[in-house]
PDB file of C-alpha atoms in Angstrom:
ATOM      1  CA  UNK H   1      22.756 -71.072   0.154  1.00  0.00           C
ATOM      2  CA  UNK H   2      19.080 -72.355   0.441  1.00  0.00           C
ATOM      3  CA  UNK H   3      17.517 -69.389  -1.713  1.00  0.00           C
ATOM      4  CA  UNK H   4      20.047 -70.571  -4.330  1.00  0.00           C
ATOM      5  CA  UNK H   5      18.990 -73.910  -4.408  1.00  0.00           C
ATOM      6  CA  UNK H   6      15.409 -73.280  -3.887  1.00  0.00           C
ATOM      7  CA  UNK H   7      15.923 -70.874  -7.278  1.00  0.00           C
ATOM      8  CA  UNK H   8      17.609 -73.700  -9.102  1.00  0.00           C
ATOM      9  CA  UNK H   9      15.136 -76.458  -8.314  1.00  0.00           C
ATOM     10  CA  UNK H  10      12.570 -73.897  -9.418  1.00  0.00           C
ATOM     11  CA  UNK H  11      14.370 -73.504 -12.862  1.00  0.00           C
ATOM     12  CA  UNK H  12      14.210 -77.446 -13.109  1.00  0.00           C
ATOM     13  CA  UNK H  13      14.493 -79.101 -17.004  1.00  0.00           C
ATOM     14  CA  UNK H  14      13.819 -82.192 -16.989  1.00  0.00           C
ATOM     15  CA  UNK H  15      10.902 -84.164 -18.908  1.00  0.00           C
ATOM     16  CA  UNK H  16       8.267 -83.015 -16.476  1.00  0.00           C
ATOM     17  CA  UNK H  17       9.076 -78.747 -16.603  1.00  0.00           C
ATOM     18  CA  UNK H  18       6.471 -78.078 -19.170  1.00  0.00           C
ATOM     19  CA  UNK H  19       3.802 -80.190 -17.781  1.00  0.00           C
ATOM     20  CA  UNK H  20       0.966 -78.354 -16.197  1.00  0.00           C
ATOM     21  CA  UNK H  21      -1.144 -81.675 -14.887  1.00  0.00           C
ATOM     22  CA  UNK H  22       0.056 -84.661 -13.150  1.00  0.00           C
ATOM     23  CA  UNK H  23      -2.084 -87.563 -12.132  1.00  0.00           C
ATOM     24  CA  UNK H  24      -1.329 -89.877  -9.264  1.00  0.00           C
ATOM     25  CA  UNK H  25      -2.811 -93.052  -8.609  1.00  0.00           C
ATOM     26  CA  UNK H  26      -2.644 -94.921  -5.102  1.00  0.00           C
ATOM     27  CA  UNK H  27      -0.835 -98.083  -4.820  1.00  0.00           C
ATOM     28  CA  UNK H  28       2.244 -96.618  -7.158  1.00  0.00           C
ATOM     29  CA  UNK H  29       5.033 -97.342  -6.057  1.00  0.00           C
ATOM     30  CA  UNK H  30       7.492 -94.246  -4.327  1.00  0.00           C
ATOM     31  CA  UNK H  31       8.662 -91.522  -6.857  1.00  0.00           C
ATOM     32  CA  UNK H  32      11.976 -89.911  -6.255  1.00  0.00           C
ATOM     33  CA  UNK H  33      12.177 -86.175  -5.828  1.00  0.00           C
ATOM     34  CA  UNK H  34      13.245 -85.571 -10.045  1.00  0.00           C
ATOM     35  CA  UNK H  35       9.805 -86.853 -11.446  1.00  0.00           C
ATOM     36  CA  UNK H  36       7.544 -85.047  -9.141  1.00  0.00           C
ATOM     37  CA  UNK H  37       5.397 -81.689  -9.512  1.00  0.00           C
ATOM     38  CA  UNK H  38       8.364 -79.030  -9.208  1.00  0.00           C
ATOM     39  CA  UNK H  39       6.350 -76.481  -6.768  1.00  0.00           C
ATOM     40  CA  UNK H  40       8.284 -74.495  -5.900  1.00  0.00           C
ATOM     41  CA  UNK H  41       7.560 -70.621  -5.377  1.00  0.00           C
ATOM     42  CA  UNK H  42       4.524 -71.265  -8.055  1.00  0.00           C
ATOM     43  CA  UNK H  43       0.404 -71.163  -7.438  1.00  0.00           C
ATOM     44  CA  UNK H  44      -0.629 -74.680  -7.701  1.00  0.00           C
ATOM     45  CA  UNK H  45      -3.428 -77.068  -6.336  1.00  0.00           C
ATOM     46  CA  UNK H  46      -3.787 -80.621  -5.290  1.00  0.00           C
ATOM     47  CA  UNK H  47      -6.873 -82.527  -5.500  1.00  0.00           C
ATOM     48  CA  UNK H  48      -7.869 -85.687  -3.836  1.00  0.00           C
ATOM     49  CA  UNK H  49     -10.604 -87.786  -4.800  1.00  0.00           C
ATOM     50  CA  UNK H  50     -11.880 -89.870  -1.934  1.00  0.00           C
ATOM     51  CA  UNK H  51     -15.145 -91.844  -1.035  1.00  0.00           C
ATOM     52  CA  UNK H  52     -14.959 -92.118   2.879  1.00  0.00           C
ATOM     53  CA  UNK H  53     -16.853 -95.633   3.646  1.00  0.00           C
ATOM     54  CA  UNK H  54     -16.471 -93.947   7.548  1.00  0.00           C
ATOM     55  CA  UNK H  55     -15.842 -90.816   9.694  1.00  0.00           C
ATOM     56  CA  UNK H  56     -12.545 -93.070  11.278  1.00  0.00           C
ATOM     57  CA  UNK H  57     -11.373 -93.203   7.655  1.00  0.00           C
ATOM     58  CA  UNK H  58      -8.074 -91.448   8.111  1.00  0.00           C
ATOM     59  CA  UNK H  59      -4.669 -91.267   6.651  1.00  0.00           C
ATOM     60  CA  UNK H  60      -2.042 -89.877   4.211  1.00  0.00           C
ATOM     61  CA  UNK H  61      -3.652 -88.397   0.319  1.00  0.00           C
ATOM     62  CA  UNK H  62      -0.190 -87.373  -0.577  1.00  0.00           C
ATOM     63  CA  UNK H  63       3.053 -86.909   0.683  1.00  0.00           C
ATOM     64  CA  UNK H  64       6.392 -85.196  -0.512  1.00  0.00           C
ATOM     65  CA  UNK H  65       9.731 -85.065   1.564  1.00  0.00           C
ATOM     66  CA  UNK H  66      10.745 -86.330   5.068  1.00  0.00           C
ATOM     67  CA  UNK H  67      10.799 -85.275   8.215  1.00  0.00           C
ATOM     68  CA  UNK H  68      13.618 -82.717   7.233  1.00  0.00           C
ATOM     69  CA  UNK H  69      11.457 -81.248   5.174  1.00  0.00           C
ATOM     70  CA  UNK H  70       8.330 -81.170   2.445  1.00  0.00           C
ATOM     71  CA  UNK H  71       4.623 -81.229   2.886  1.00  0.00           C
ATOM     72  CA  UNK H  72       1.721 -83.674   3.501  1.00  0.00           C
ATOM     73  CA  UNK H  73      -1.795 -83.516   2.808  1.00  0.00           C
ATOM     74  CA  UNK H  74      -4.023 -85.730   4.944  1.00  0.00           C
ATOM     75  CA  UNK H  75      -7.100 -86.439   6.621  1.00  0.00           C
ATOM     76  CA  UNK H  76      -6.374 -87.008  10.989  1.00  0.00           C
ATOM     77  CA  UNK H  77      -9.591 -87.246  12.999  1.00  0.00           C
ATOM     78  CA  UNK H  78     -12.028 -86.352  10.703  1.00  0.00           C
ATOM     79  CA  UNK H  79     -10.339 -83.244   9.234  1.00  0.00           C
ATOM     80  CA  UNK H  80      -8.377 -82.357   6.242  1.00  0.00           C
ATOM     81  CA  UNK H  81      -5.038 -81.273   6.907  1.00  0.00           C
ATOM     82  CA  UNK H  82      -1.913 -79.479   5.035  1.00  0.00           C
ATOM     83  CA  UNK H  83       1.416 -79.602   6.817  1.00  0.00           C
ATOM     84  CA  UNK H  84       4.527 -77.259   5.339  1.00  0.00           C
ATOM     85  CA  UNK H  85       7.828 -78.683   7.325  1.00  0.00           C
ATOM     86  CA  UNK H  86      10.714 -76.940   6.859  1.00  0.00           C
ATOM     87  CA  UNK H  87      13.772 -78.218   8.479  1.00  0.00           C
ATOM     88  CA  UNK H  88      11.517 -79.462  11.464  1.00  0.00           C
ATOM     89  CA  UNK H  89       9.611 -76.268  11.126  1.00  0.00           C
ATOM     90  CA  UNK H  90       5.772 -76.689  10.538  1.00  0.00           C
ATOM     91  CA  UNK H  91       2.852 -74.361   8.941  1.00  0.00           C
ATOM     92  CA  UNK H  92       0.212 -76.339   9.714  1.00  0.00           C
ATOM     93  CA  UNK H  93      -3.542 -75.305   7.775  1.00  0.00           C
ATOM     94  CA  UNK H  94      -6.359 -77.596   9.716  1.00  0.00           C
ATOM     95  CA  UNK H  95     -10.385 -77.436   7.976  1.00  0.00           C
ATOM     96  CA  UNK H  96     -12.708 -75.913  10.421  1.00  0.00           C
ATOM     97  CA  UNK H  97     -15.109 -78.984   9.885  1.00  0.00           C
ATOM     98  CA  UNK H  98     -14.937 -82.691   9.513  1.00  0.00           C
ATOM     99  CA  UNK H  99     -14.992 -84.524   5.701  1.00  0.00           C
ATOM    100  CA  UNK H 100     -18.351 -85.884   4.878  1.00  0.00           C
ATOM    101  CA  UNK H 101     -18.124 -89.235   4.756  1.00  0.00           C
ATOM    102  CA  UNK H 102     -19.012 -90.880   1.043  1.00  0.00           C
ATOM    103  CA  UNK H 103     -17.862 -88.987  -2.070  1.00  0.00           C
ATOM    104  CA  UNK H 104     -15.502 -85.402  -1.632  1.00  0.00           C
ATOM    105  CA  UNK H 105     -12.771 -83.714  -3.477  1.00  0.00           C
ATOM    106  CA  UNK H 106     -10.082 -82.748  -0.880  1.00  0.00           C
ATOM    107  CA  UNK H 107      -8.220 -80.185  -2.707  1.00  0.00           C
ATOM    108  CA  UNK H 108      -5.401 -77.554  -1.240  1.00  0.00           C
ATOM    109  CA  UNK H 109      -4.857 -74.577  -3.412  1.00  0.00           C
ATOM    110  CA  UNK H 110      -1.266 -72.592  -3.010  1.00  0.00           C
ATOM    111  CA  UNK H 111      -1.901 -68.738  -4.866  1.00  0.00           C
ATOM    112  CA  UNK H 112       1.495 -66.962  -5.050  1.00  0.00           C
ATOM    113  CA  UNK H 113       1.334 -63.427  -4.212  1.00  0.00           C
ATOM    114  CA  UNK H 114       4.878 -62.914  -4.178  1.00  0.00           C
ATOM    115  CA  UNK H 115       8.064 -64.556  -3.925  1.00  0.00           C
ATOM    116  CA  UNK H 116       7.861 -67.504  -1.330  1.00  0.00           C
ATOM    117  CA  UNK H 117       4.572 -66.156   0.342  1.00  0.00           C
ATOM    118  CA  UNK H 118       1.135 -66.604  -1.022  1.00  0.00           C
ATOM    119  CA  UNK H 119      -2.337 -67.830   0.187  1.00  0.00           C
ATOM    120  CA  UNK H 120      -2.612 -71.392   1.352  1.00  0.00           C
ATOM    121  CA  UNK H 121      -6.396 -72.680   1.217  1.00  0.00           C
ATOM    122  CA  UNK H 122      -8.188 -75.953   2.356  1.00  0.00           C
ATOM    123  CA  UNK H 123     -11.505 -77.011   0.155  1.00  0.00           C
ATOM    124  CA  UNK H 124     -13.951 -79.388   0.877  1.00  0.00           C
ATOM    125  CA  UNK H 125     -15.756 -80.430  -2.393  1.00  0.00           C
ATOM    126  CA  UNK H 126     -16.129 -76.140  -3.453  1.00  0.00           C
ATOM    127  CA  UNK H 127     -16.366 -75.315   0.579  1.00  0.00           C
ATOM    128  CA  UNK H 128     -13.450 -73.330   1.629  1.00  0.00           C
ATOM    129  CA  UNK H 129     -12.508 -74.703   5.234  1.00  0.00           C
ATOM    130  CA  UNK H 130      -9.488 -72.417   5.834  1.00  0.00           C
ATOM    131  CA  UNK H 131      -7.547 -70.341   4.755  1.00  0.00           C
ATOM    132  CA  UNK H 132      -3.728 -68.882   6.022  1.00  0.00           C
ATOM    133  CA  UNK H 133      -1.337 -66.285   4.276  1.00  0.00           C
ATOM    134  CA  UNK H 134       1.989 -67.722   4.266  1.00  0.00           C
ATOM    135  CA  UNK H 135       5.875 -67.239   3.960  1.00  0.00           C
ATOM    136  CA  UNK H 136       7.985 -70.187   2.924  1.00  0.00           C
ATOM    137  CA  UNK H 137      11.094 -70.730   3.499  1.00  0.00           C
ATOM    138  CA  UNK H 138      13.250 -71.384   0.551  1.00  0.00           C
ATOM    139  CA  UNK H 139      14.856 -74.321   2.001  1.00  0.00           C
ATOM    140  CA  UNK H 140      11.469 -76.339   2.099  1.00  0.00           C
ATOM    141  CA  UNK H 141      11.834 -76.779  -1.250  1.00  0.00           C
ATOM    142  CA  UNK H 142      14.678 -78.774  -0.569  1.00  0.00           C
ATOM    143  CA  UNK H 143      13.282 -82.063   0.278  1.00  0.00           C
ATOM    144  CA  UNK H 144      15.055 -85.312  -0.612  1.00  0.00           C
ATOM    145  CA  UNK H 145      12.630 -88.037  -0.367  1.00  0.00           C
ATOM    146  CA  UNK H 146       9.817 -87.991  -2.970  1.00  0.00           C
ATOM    147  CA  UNK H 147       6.558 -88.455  -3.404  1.00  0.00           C
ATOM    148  CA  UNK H 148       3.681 -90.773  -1.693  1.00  0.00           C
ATOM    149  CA  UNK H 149       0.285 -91.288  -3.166  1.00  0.00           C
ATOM    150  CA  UNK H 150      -2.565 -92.670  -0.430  1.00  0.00           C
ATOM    151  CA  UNK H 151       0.661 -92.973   2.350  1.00  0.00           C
ATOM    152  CA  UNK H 152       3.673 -91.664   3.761  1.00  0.00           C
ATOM    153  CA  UNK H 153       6.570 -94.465   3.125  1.00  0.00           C
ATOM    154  CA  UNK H 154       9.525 -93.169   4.134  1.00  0.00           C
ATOM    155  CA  UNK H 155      10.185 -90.980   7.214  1.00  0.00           C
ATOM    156  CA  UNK H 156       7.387 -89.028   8.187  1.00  0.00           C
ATOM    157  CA  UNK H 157       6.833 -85.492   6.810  1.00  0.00           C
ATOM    158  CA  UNK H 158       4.407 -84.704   9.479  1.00  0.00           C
ATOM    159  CA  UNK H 159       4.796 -85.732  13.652  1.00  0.00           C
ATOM    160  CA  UNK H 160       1.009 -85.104  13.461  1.00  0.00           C
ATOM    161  CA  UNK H 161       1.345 -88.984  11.911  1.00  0.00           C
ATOM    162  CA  UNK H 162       4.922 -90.124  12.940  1.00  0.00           C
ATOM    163  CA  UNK H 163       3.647 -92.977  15.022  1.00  0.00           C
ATOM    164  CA  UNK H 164       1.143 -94.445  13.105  1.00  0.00           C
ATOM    165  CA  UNK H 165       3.542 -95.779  10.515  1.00  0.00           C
ATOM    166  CA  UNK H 166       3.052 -94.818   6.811  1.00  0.00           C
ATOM    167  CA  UNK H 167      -0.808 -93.645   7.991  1.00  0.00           C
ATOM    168  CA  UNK H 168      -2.010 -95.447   4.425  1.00  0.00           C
ATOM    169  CA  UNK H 169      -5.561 -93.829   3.563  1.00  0.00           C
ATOM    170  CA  UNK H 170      -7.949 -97.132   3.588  1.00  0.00           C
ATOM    171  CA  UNK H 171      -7.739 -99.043   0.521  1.00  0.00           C
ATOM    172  CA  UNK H 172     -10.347 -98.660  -2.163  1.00  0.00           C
ATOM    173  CA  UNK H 173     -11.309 -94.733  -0.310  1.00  0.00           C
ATOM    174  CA  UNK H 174      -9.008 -92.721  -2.290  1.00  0.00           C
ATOM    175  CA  UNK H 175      -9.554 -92.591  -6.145  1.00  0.00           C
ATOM    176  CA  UNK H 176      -6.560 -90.635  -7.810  1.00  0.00           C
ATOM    177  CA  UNK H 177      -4.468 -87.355  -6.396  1.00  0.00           C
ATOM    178  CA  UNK H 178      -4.223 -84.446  -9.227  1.00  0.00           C
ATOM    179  CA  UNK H 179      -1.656 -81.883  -8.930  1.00  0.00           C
ATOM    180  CA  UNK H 180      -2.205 -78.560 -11.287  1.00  0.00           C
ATOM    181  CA  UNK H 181       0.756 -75.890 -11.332  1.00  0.00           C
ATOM    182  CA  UNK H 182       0.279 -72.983 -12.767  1.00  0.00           C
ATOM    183  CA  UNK H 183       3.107 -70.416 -14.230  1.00  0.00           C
ATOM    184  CA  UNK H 184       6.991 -71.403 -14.386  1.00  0.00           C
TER     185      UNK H 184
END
């Protein structure tokens, strides 16, 4: 049963459990689904560093799961995106203005409000962009592939991207991806 699975990946114990920051680098190699941020049905926020040498300067800031399932957060035409797929299934949260180019923090904050549904929200620098309440579906959490930092390596968690190959963010524009998760 998904729920029970979902529950059981949220009860996780390995090294990482009781860490509340993680900080991601781009250029790292892929990281398989046990050493990654467990998420699941918890408030927590990713934030991307960037410095945009151009308004063209798109691609992947981070990327967990496949295209069976996971999320990416990514920049496509100018905007900052968040894409929830479950099982081919996708909550999509899109800014309501284009990134700046030069210096930004891209962040996406997830606030629980109960379980599997919360607030998803999009920030530009402290600029909210949008905002969406949510359900999610247990059996996102169930993603296989791992983690990208600065692409999307494996098969593509988003179809927004799927033909542009691993849609790497340019080289030298994204400075470090921090993920902070709050309550267990």
């Amino acid at each position: 049963n998904a729920l029970q699975v979902a529950l059981e990946n949220q009860k996780r114990t390995d090294l990482l459990s009781n860490r509340s920051t993680y900080v991601y680098y781009p250029g790292q190699g892929h990281l398989p689904r046990d050493v990654t941020p467990n998420t699941a049905n918890r408030s927590y926020a990713i934030s991307a560093y960037v410095d945009r040498p151009s308004a063209k300067s798109d691609g992947v800031l981070v990327a967990f799961g496949s295209s069976g399932g996971g999320y990416s957060f990514f920049v496509k035409d100018g905007k900052l995106v968040f894409d929830y797929n479950t099982l081919g299934k996708h909550i999509v949260l899109t800014s309501d203005r284009n990134i700046p180019v030069g210096k930004a923090i891209l962040r996406y904050v997830f606030t629980r409000t109960d379980n599997f549904k919360g607030t998803a929200s999009l920030y530009i620098d402290a600029q909210k962009v949008a905002e969406q309440d949510i359900s999610l579906p247990p059996s996102l959490f169930i993603a296989w592939e791992g983690l990208d930092v600065g692409r999307d390596a494996l098969s593509p968690v988003s179809p927004l991207y799927a033909n542009l190959g691993d849609f790497a963010f340019p080289t030298g524009a994204l400075e470090k991806v921090v993920y902070e998760i709050k309550g267990q």
